[in-house]
Amino acid sequence: MRQSRDRDDFWPMFAALTNPILDSAGPDDFDWVSSQITAILQSNRLTPPEA
């Protein structure tokens, strides 16, 4: 968020950083990795836009 002036610009940048991590997570780890990303967002009071 600090690098983006517009909140709408943040989400594509965030996805560009987190999608490769999610893509690399194996099937046994995907849910855990996804929950950790969600926890990071929640701890910063960020809610992803509706898809």
mmCIF file of C-alpha atoms in Angstrom:
data_model
loop_
_atom_site.group_PDB
_atom_site.id
_atom_site.type_symbol
_atom_site.label_atom_id
_atom_site.label_comp_id
_atom_site.label_asym_id
_atom_site.label_seq_id
_atom_site.Cartn_x
_atom_site.Cartn_y
_atom_site.Cartn_z
ATOM 1 C CA MET A 1 0.000 0.000 0.000
ATOM 2 C CA ARG A 2 2.872 2.346 0.710
ATOM 3 C CA GLN A 3 4.138 2.073 -2.866
ATOM 4 C CA SER A 4 0.747 2.633 -4.454
ATOM 5 C CA ARG A 5 -1.010 5.964 -4.416
ATOM 6 C CA ASP A 6 -4.306 4.463 -5.499
ATOM 7 C CA ARG A 7 -5.796 1.587 -3.501
ATOM 8 C CA ASP A 8 -7.052 0.037 -6.760
ATOM 9 C CA ASP A 9 -3.458 -0.127 -8.031
ATOM 10 C CA PHE A 10 -2.385 -2.077 -4.940
ATOM 11 C CA TRP A 11 -4.307 -5.271 -5.680
ATOM 12 C CA PRO A 12 -2.749 -6.065 -9.073
ATOM 13 C CA MET A 13 0.695 -5.391 -7.568
ATOM 14 C CA PHE A 14 -0.123 -7.607 -4.586
ATOM 15 C CA ALA A 15 -1.346 -10.385 -6.875
ATOM 16 C CA ALA A 16 1.822 -10.135 -8.950
ATOM 17 C CA LEU A 17 3.821 -10.795 -5.781
ATOM 18 C CA THR A 18 1.649 -13.470 -4.203
ATOM 19 C CA ASN A 19 0.496 -15.476 -7.232
ATOM 20 C CA PRO A 20 3.958 -16.955 -7.890
ATOM 21 C CA ILE A 21 4.131 -17.996 -4.233
ATOM 22 C CA LEU A 22 0.725 -19.637 -4.445
ATOM 23 C CA ASP A 23 1.629 -21.266 -7.764
ATOM 24 C CA SER A 24 4.758 -22.738 -6.183
ATOM 25 C CA ALA A 25 2.941 -24.162 -3.190
ATOM 26 C CA GLY A 26 2.367 -27.871 -3.485
ATOM 27 C CA PRO A 27 -1.113 -29.339 -3.066
ATOM 28 C CA ASP A 28 -0.398 -30.188 0.565
ATOM 29 C CA ASP A 29 0.730 -26.634 1.327
ATOM 30 C CA PHE A 30 -1.563 -24.481 -0.806
ATOM 31 C CA ASP A 31 -4.262 -23.976 1.816
ATOM 32 C CA TRP A 32 -1.704 -23.090 4.497
ATOM 33 C CA VAL A 33 0.114 -20.612 2.236
ATOM 34 C CA SER A 34 -3.178 -19.045 1.211
ATOM 35 C CA SER A 35 -4.260 -18.710 4.843
ATOM 36 C CA GLN A 36 -0.947 -17.041 5.715
ATOM 37 C CA ILE A 37 -1.421 -14.476 2.940
ATOM 38 C CA THR A 38 -4.959 -13.843 4.183
ATOM 39 C CA ALA A 39 -3.665 -13.432 7.740
ATOM 40 C CA ILE A 40 -1.123 -10.859 6.566
ATOM 41 C CA LEU A 41 -3.876 -8.910 4.842
ATOM 42 C CA GLN A 42 -6.148 -9.110 7.884
ATOM 43 C CA SER A 43 -3.401 -7.997 10.253
ATOM 44 C CA ASN A 44 -3.053 -4.891 8.091
ATOM 45 C CA ARG A 45 -6.824 -4.380 7.915
ATOM 46 C CA LEU A 46 -6.935 -5.014 4.180
ATOM 47 C CA THR A 47 -9.793 -6.778 2.462
ATOM 48 C CA PRO A 48 -9.410 -7.910 -1.137
ATOM 49 C CA PRO A 49 -11.988 -6.568 -3.550
ATOM 50 C CA GLU A 50 -14.759 -8.914 -4.613
ATOM 51 C CA ALA A 51 -13.774 -11.004 -7.609
#
